[in-house]
PDB file of C-alpha atoms in Angstrom:
ATOM      1  CA  ALA Y  99       3.542 -36.639  14.161  1.00 86.00           C
ATOM      2  CA  ALA Y 100       4.136 -40.290  13.255  1.00 93.00           C
ATOM      3  CA  HIS Y 101       7.895 -39.744  13.063  1.00 91.00           C
ATOM      4  CA  ALA Y 102       7.889 -37.978  16.441  1.00 91.00           C
ATOM      5  CA  ALA Y 103       5.868 -40.722  18.143  1.00 94.00           C
ATOM      6  CA  ALA Y 104       8.065 -43.451  16.677  1.00 95.00           C
ATOM      7  CA  ALA Y 105      11.179 -41.599  17.837  1.00 93.00           C
ATOM      8  CA  LEU Y 106       9.747 -41.673  21.366  1.00 93.00           C
ATOM      9  CA  GLY Y 107       9.615 -45.467  21.117  1.00 93.00           C
ATOM     10  CA  ALA Y 108       5.851 -45.734  20.691  1.00 94.00           C
ATOM     11  CA  LYS Y 109       4.146 -48.358  18.579  1.00 96.00           C
ATOM     12  CA  VAL Y 110       2.449 -46.248  15.927  1.00 97.00           C
ATOM     13  CA  VAL Y 111      -0.877 -47.135  14.319  1.00 97.00           C
ATOM     14  CA  LEU Y 112      -1.658 -45.053  11.225  1.00 97.00           C
ATOM     15  CA  VAL Y 113      -5.316 -44.764  10.247  1.00 97.00           C
ATOM     16  CA  ALA Y 114      -6.582 -43.113   7.063  1.00 95.00           C
ATOM     17  CA  ARG Y 115      -8.714 -43.807   4.012  1.00 93.00           C
ATOM     18  CA  SER Y 116      -5.966 -44.492   1.455  1.00 93.00           C
ATOM     19  CA  ALA Y 117      -4.040 -47.743   1.908  1.00 95.00           C
ATOM     20  CA  GLU Y 118      -1.467 -46.544  -0.625  1.00 95.00           C
ATOM     21  CA  LYS Y 119      -0.757 -43.315   1.236  1.00 93.00           C
ATOM     22  CA  LEU Y 120      -0.639 -45.145   4.568  1.00 95.00           C
ATOM     23  CA  GLU Y 121       1.968 -47.551   3.268  1.00 96.00           C
ATOM     24  CA  ALA Y 122       4.042 -44.679   1.885  1.00 95.00           C
ATOM     25  CA  VAL Y 123       4.041 -42.979   5.291  1.00 95.00           C
ATOM     26  CA  ARG Y 124       4.836 -46.257   7.044  1.00 96.00           C
ATOM     27  CA  GLN Y 125       7.849 -46.785   4.817  1.00 96.00           C
ATOM     28  CA  ARG Y 126       9.119 -43.247   5.435  1.00 95.00           C
ATOM     29  CA  VAL Y 127       8.825 -43.623   9.207  1.00 96.00           C
ATOM     30  CA  VAL Y 128      10.503 -47.044   9.236  1.00 96.00           C
ATOM     31  CA  ALA Y 129      13.332 -45.680   7.090  1.00 95.00           C
ATOM     32  CA  ALA Y 130      13.828 -42.609   9.274  1.00 94.00           C
ATOM     33  CA  VAL Y 131      13.501 -44.125  12.762  1.00 95.00           C
ATOM     34  CA  ALA Y 132      15.560 -47.197  13.605  1.00 94.00           C
ATOM     35  CA  GLY Y 133      13.413 -49.990  15.038  1.00 94.00           C
ATOM     36  CA  ALA Y 134      10.135 -48.160  14.390  1.00 96.00           C
ATOM     37  CA  ASP Y 135       7.051 -50.342  14.881  1.00 97.00           C
ATOM     38  CA  VAL Y 136       4.375 -49.030  12.538  1.00 97.00           C
ATOM     39  CA  GLU Y 137       0.999 -50.585  11.739  1.00 97.00           C
ATOM     40  CA  VAL Y 138      -1.448 -49.299   9.135  1.00 97.00           C
ATOM     41  CA  ALA Y 139      -5.232 -49.535   9.080  1.00 97.00           C
ATOM     42  CA  PRO Y 140      -7.197 -48.266   6.066  1.00 97.00           C
ATOM     43  CA  LEU Y 141     -10.437 -46.734   7.321  1.00 97.00           C
ATOM     44  CA  ASP Y 142     -12.955 -44.147   6.164  1.00 95.00           C
ATOM     45  CA  CYS Y 143     -12.691 -41.793   9.128  1.00 95.00           C
ATOM     46  CA  THR Y 144     -15.851 -39.946   8.077  1.00 94.00           C
ATOM     47  CA  ASP Y 145     -17.886 -43.117   8.765  1.00 96.00           C
ATOM     48  CA  ASP Y 146     -18.731 -42.783  12.471  1.00 97.00           C
ATOM     49  CA  ASP Y 147     -20.002 -46.367  12.801  1.00 98.00           C
ATOM     50  CA  ALA Y 148     -16.869 -47.770  11.156  1.00 98.00           C
ATOM     51  CA  VAL Y 149     -14.625 -45.635  13.361  1.00 98.00           C
ATOM     52  CA  HIS Y 150     -16.340 -46.822  16.554  1.00 98.00           C
ATOM     53  CA  ALA Y 151     -16.228 -50.450  15.393  1.00 98.00           C
ATOM     54  CA  TYR Y 152     -12.505 -50.190  14.574  1.00 98.00           C
ATOM     55  CA  PHE Y 153     -11.475 -48.809  17.966  1.00 98.00           C
ATOM     56  CA  ALA Y 154     -13.700 -51.256  19.859  1.00 97.00           C
ATOM     57  CA  LYS Y 155     -12.089 -54.212  18.075  1.00 97.00           C
ATOM     58  CA  ARG Y 156      -8.460 -53.085  17.711  1.00 97.00           C
ATOM     59  CA  PHE Y 157      -8.118 -51.708  21.236  1.00 97.00           C
ATOM     60  CA  ALA Y 158     -10.438 -54.092  23.065  1.00 94.00           C
ATOM     61  CA  GLY Y 159      -7.777 -54.438  25.749  1.00 93.00           C
ATOM     62  CA  ASN Y 160      -7.997 -50.705  26.500  1.00 92.00           C
ATOM     63  CA  ASP Y 161      -4.314 -50.405  25.632  1.00 93.00           C
ATOM     64  CA  LEU Y 162      -4.393 -47.261  23.491  1.00 97.00           C
ATOM     65  CA  HIS Y 163      -2.244 -44.617  25.168  1.00 97.00           C
ATOM     66  CA  HIS Y 164      -2.439 -41.618  22.854  1.00 98.00           C
ATOM     67  CA  LEU Y 165      -4.647 -40.452  19.995  1.00 98.00           C
ATOM     68  CA  VAL Y 166      -3.422 -37.798  17.553  1.00 98.00           C
ATOM     69  CA  VAL Y 167      -5.979 -36.653  14.981  1.00 97.00           C
ATOM     70  CA  THR Y 168      -4.560 -34.653  12.090  1.00 91.00           C
ATOM     71  CA  ALA Y 169      -7.263 -35.334   9.491  1.00 80.00           C
ATOM     72  CA  GLY Y 170      -9.607 -32.609   8.385  1.00 74.00           C
ATOM     73  CA  PRO Y 171      -8.967 -30.664   5.185  1.00 70.00           C
ATOM     74  CA  SER Y 172     -10.672 -27.570   3.910  1.00 73.00           C
ATOM     75  CA  ALA Y 173     -13.945 -28.475   2.214  1.00 74.00           C
ATOM     76  CA  GLY Y 174     -13.613 -25.698  -0.323  1.00 77.00           C
ATOM     77  CA  CYS Y 175     -15.806 -23.096   1.349  1.00 84.00           C
ATOM     78  CA  GLY Y 176     -15.058 -19.468   0.562  1.00 88.00           C
ATOM     79  CA  ALA Y 177     -16.858 -16.172   0.771  1.00 92.00           C
ATOM     80  CA  PHE Y 178     -19.780 -16.105   3.188  1.00 94.00           C
ATOM     81  CA  ALA Y 179     -22.115 -14.708   0.536  1.00 94.00           C
ATOM     82  CA  THR Y 180     -21.523 -17.641  -1.804  1.00 94.00           C
ATOM     83  CA  ASP Y 181     -21.149 -20.424   0.772  1.00 94.00           C
ATOM     84  CA  THR Y 182     -24.032 -22.861   1.049  1.00 95.00           C
ATOM     85  CA  TYR Y 183     -25.548 -24.630   4.019  1.00 96.00           C
ATOM     86  CA  ALA Y 184     -24.476 -27.956   2.503  1.00 95.00           C
ATOM     87  CA  GLY Y 185     -20.916 -26.744   2.008  1.00 94.00           C
ATOM     88  CA  VAL Y 186     -20.537 -25.458   5.560  1.00 95.00           C
ATOM     89  CA  LYS Y 187     -22.071 -28.676   6.892  1.00 95.00           C
ATOM     90  CA  ARG Y 188     -19.531 -30.641   4.851  1.00 94.00           C
ATOM     91  CA  GLN Y 189     -16.713 -28.564   6.358  1.00 94.00           C
ATOM     92  CA  LEU Y 190     -17.917 -29.315   9.871  1.00 95.00           C
ATOM     93  CA  GLU Y 191     -18.292 -33.004   9.046  1.00 95.00           C
ATOM     94  CA  CYS Y 192     -14.870 -33.475   7.476  1.00 93.00           C
ATOM     95  CA  LYS Y 193     -12.924 -31.683  10.216  1.00 95.00           C
ATOM     96  CA  PHE Y 194     -14.826 -31.061  13.448  1.00 97.00           C
ATOM     97  CA  LEU Y 195     -17.100 -34.108  13.476  1.00 97.00           C
ATOM     98  CA  LEU Y 196     -14.359 -36.378  12.118  1.00 97.00           C
ATOM     99  CA  GLN Y 197     -12.087 -35.466  15.033  1.00 98.00           C
ATOM    100  CA  TRP Y 198     -14.972 -35.601  17.523  1.00 98.00           C
ATOM    101  CA  SER Y 199     -15.848 -39.087  16.250  1.00 98.00           C
ATOM    102  CA  ALA Y 200     -12.281 -40.356  16.612  1.00 98.00           C
ATOM    103  CA  ALA Y 201     -12.047 -39.107  20.189  1.00 98.00           C
ATOM    104  CA  HIS Y 202     -15.504 -40.418  21.107  1.00 98.00           C
ATOM    105  CA  ALA Y 203     -14.653 -43.849  19.703  1.00 98.00           C
ATOM    106  CA  ALA Y 204     -11.162 -44.016  21.193  1.00 98.00           C
ATOM    107  CA  ALA Y 205     -11.656 -42.613  24.697  1.00 98.00           C
ATOM    108  CA  PRO Y 206     -13.351 -45.693  26.237  1.00 97.00           C
ATOM    109  CA  HIS Y 207     -10.448 -47.856  25.021  1.00 97.00           C
ATOM    110  CA  MET Y 208      -7.603 -45.642  26.222  1.00 98.00           C
ATOM    111  CA  ALA Y 209      -5.327 -46.378  29.152  1.00 97.00           C
ATOM    112  CA  GLY Y 210      -5.281 -44.022  32.100  1.00 97.00           C
ATOM    113  CA  GLY Y 211      -2.639 -41.340  31.835  1.00 97.00           C
ATOM    114  CA  GLY Y 212      -3.040 -41.121  28.062  1.00 97.00           C
ATOM    115  CA  SER Y 213      -3.918 -38.143  25.924  1.00 98.00           C
ATOM    116  CA  ILE Y 214      -5.785 -36.899  22.871  1.00 98.00           C
ATOM    117  CA  VAL Y 215      -4.358 -34.284  20.506  1.00 98.00           C
ATOM    118  CA  PHE Y 216      -6.650 -32.522  18.031  1.00 98.00           C
ATOM    119  CA  THR Y 217      -5.559 -30.338  15.101  1.00 96.00           C
ATOM    120  CA  SER Y 218      -7.216 -26.983  14.427  1.00 96.00           C
ATOM    121  CA  GLY Y 219      -5.508 -24.126  12.575  1.00 92.00           C
ATOM    122  CA  ALA Y 220      -4.420 -20.507  12.850  1.00 88.00           C
ATOM    123  CA  LEU Y 221      -7.593 -19.237  11.156  1.00 89.00           C
ATOM    124  CA  SER Y 222      -9.416 -19.744  14.464  1.00 93.00           C
ATOM    125  CA  LYS Y 223      -7.592 -16.688  15.830  1.00 90.00           C
ATOM    126  CA  ARG Y 224      -6.915 -14.757  12.626  1.00 86.00           C
ATOM    127  CA  PRO Y 225      -9.653 -15.575  10.106  1.00 89.00           C
ATOM    128  CA  GLY Y 226      -8.840 -14.260   6.682  1.00 85.00           C
ATOM    129  CA  LYS Y 227     -11.284 -12.998   4.115  1.00 90.00           C
ATOM    130  CA  GLY Y 228     -13.321 -15.876   2.707  1.00 89.00           C
ATOM    131  CA  SER Y 229     -12.463 -18.317   5.501  1.00 91.00           C
ATOM    132  CA  SER Y 230     -15.468 -18.079   7.830  1.00 94.00           C
ATOM    133  CA  ALA Y 231     -16.471 -21.772   7.644  1.00 94.00           C
ATOM    134  CA  LEU Y 232     -12.989 -23.168   8.222  1.00 94.00           C
ATOM    135  CA  ALA Y 233     -12.183 -20.548  10.879  1.00 95.00           C
ATOM    136  CA  ALA Y 234     -15.361 -21.404  12.802  1.00 96.00           C
ATOM    137  CA  THR Y 235     -14.620 -25.122  12.494  1.00 96.00           C
ATOM    138  CA  ASN Y 236     -11.114 -24.621  13.905  1.00 96.00           C
ATOM    139  CA  ALA Y 237     -12.486 -22.540  16.762  1.00 97.00           C
ATOM    140  CA  ALA Y 238     -15.034 -25.257  17.551  1.00 98.00           C
ATOM    141  CA  LEU Y 239     -12.229 -27.825  17.822  1.00 98.00           C
ATOM    142  CA  GLU Y 240     -10.361 -25.598  20.244  1.00 98.00           C
ATOM    143  CA  CYS Y 241     -13.466 -25.182  22.385  1.00 98.00           C
ATOM    144  CA  LEU Y 242     -13.987 -28.964  22.279  1.00 98.00           C
ATOM    145  CA  THR Y 243     -10.408 -29.393  23.502  1.00 98.00           C
ATOM    146  CA  MET Y 244     -11.015 -27.295  26.596  1.00 98.00           C
ATOM    147  CA  ALA Y 245     -14.360 -28.950  27.306  1.00 98.00           C
ATOM    148  CA  LEU Y 246     -13.030 -32.503  26.984  1.00 98.00           C
ATOM    149  CA  ALA Y 247     -10.030 -31.677  29.170  1.00 98.00           C
ATOM    150  CA  ASN Y 248     -12.628 -31.350  31.930  1.00 98.00           C
ATOM    151  CA  ASP Y 249     -14.924 -34.188  30.839  1.00 98.00           C
ATOM    152  CA  LEU Y 250     -12.166 -36.792  30.454  1.00 98.00           C
ATOM    153  CA  ALA Y 251     -10.041 -35.786  33.455  1.00 98.00           C
ATOM    154  CA  PRO Y 252      -8.311 -37.233  35.341  1.00 97.00           C
ATOM    155  CA  LYS Y 253      -8.027 -40.317  33.113  1.00 98.00           C
ATOM    156  CA  LEU Y 254      -6.989 -38.481  29.940  1.00 98.00           C
ATOM    157  CA  ARG Y 255      -5.425 -35.186  28.922  1.00 98.00           C
ATOM    158  CA  VAL Y 256      -6.789 -33.361  25.869  1.00 98.00           C
ATOM    159  CA  ASN Y 257      -4.853 -30.767  23.871  1.00 98.00           C
ATOM    160  CA  CYS Y 258      -4.847 -29.209  20.411  1.00 98.00           C
ATOM    161  CA  ILE Y 259      -2.185 -27.969  18.025  1.00 97.00           C
ATOM    162  CA  SER Y 260      -3.021 -24.955  15.877  1.00 95.00           C
ATOM    163  CA  PRO Y 261      -0.649 -24.849  12.902  1.00 91.00           C
ATOM    164  CA  ALA Y 262      -0.091 -21.847  10.708  1.00 84.00           C
ATOM    165  CA  LEU Y 263       0.752 -22.367   7.038  1.00 81.00           C
ATOM    166  CA  THR Y 264       2.904 -25.501   6.875  1.00 83.00           C
ATOM    167  CA  ARG Y 265       4.651 -27.312   4.029  1.00 80.00           C
ATOM    168  CA  THR Y 266       2.684 -30.547   3.722  1.00 76.00           C
ATOM    169  CA  ASN Y 267       1.267 -32.719   0.954  1.00 71.00           C
ATOM    170  CA  ALA Y 268      -2.008 -30.822   1.354  1.00 68.00           C
ATOM    171  CA  PHE Y 269      -0.617 -28.502  -1.319  1.00 72.00           C
ATOM    172  CA  ALA Y 270       0.506 -31.303  -3.634  1.00 70.00           C
ATOM    173  CA  GLY Y 271      -2.053 -30.304  -6.256  1.00 72.00           C
ATOM    174  CA  MET Y 272      -0.694 -26.768  -6.496  1.00 77.00           C
ATOM    175  CA  PRO Y 273       2.040 -25.972  -9.051  1.00 85.00           C
ATOM    176  CA  ALA Y 274       5.485 -25.817  -7.412  1.00 84.00           C
ATOM    177  CA  GLU Y 275       6.064 -22.202  -8.440  1.00 85.00           C
ATOM    178  CA  LYS Y 276       2.776 -21.108  -6.905  1.00 86.00           C
ATOM    179  CA  GLN Y 277       3.561 -23.024  -3.706  1.00 83.00           C
ATOM    180  CA  GLU Y 278       6.927 -21.328  -3.321  1.00 86.00           C
ATOM    181  CA  ALA Y 279       5.444 -17.900  -3.932  1.00 86.00           C
ATOM    182  CA  MET Y 280       2.769 -18.562  -1.310  1.00 83.00           C
ATOM    183  CA  PHE Y 281       5.260 -19.798   1.292  1.00 83.00           C
ATOM    184  CA  ALA Y 282       7.689 -16.950   0.579  1.00 85.00           C
ATOM    185  CA  GLY Y 283       4.960 -14.341   0.980  1.00 84.00           C
ATOM    186  CA  PHE Y 284       3.772 -15.902   4.221  1.00 76.00           C
ATOM    187  CA  ALA Y 285       7.314 -16.185   5.618  1.00 82.00           C
ATOM    188  CA  LYS Y 286       7.820 -12.424   5.356  1.00 83.00           C
ATOM    189  CA  GLN Y 287       5.023 -11.919   7.902  1.00 82.00           C
ATOM    190  CA  LEU Y 288       6.602 -14.143  10.557  1.00 79.00           C
ATOM    191  CA  PRO Y 289       9.409 -13.616  13.063  1.00 85.00           C
ATOM    192  CA  ALA Y 290      10.920 -16.961  12.009  1.00 84.00           C
ATOM    193  CA  GLN Y 291      10.943 -15.759   8.386  1.00 87.00           C
ATOM    194  CA  ARG Y 292       9.875 -19.167   7.081  1.00 85.00           C
ATOM    195  CA  ALA Y 293       6.806 -21.340   6.724  1.00 82.00           C
ATOM    196  CA  GLY Y 294       6.340 -24.322   9.014  1.00 83.00           C
ATOM    197  CA  GLU Y 295       7.604 -27.812   8.236  1.00 85.00           C
ATOM    198  CA  SER Y 296       6.021 -31.145   9.144  1.00 85.00           C
ATOM    199  CA  ASP Y 297       8.815 -31.725  11.700  1.00 88.00           C
ATOM    200  CA  ASP Y 298       7.750 -28.541  13.503  1.00 91.00           C
ATOM    201  CA  ILE Y 299       4.301 -30.038  13.958  1.00 91.00           C
ATOM    202  CA  GLY Y 300       5.833 -33.330  15.089  1.00 92.00           C
ATOM    203  CA  HIS Y 301       7.899 -31.628  17.786  1.00 93.00           C
ATOM    204  CA  ALA Y 302       4.797 -29.846  19.090  1.00 95.00           C
ATOM    205  CA  VAL Y 303       2.856 -33.114  19.191  1.00 96.00           C
ATOM    206  CA  ALA Y 304       5.731 -34.839  21.023  1.00 96.00           C
ATOM    207  CA  PHE Y 305       5.631 -32.132  23.689  1.00 97.00           C
ATOM    208  CA  LEU Y 306       1.890 -32.557  24.218  1.00 97.00           C
ATOM    209  CA  LEU Y 307       2.212 -36.352  24.370  1.00 96.00           C
ATOM    210  CA  THR Y 308       4.984 -36.340  26.944  1.00 96.00           C
ATOM    211  CA  ASN Y 309       4.165 -33.409  29.222  1.00 97.00           C
ATOM    212  CA  ASN Y 310       1.751 -35.064  31.629  1.00 96.00           C
ATOM    213  CA  TYR Y 311       0.721 -31.779  33.264  1.00 97.00           C
ATOM    214  CA  THR Y 312      -0.488 -30.019  30.114  1.00 98.00           C
ATOM    215  CA  THR Y 313      -4.185 -30.353  29.317  1.00 98.00           C
ATOM    216  CA  GLY Y 314      -6.830 -28.118  27.793  1.00 98.00           C
ATOM    217  CA  ALA Y 315      -4.099 -26.274  25.888  1.00 98.00           C
ATOM    218  CA  VAL Y 316      -4.206 -24.944  22.336  1.00 98.00           C
ATOM    219  CA  LEU Y 317      -0.624 -24.752  21.092  1.00 97.00           C
ATOM    220  CA  PRO Y 318       0.055 -22.441  18.141  1.00 93.00           C
ATOM    221  CA  VAL Y 319       2.786 -23.765  15.829  1.00 90.00           C
TER     222      VAL Y 319
END
């Protein structure tokens, strides 16, 4: 998404917890996109007060045009019978509430005609065995998208991308052989015969940022 926004000529502000990872992404974007203007801001995005304080200070001039929220990993929930209340709550906090918080903090400081893009996931429509918590969280984000498209109109558009299995650093902790086997097995189930790539997500985000008629949409990728 950062590459796609930079390629559109946008000033990109990357926000995440790890300063080291932010700098690595910044360097990749600057290397890939000539003239890219990329700023980084280390921030614990699960801290609602810190998130609101950051947006109020950094965008005090109400000059934020677009917000793309991609954060929100699986919290490790599994089978319904063995899930715990605390675990499901953690899943909601680290994906649904994190994205809600970012939008709630950013919206007052966004310029008219801007947009918000959330990230859910394919489990919202096709929940697999042992994925009830994450599937429900994704579905909640998609419902939030449609609700906020009404609440924030006509000032802002609100959309959501719903990626299927995609090659990202989310699987960095998995052995390479196991990754390839997983992606190969998944690819056989798809018309495209391959897993998604980060650029596929970026292209989808670019569409949602630039199509000023699309709002309340959930875009499967």
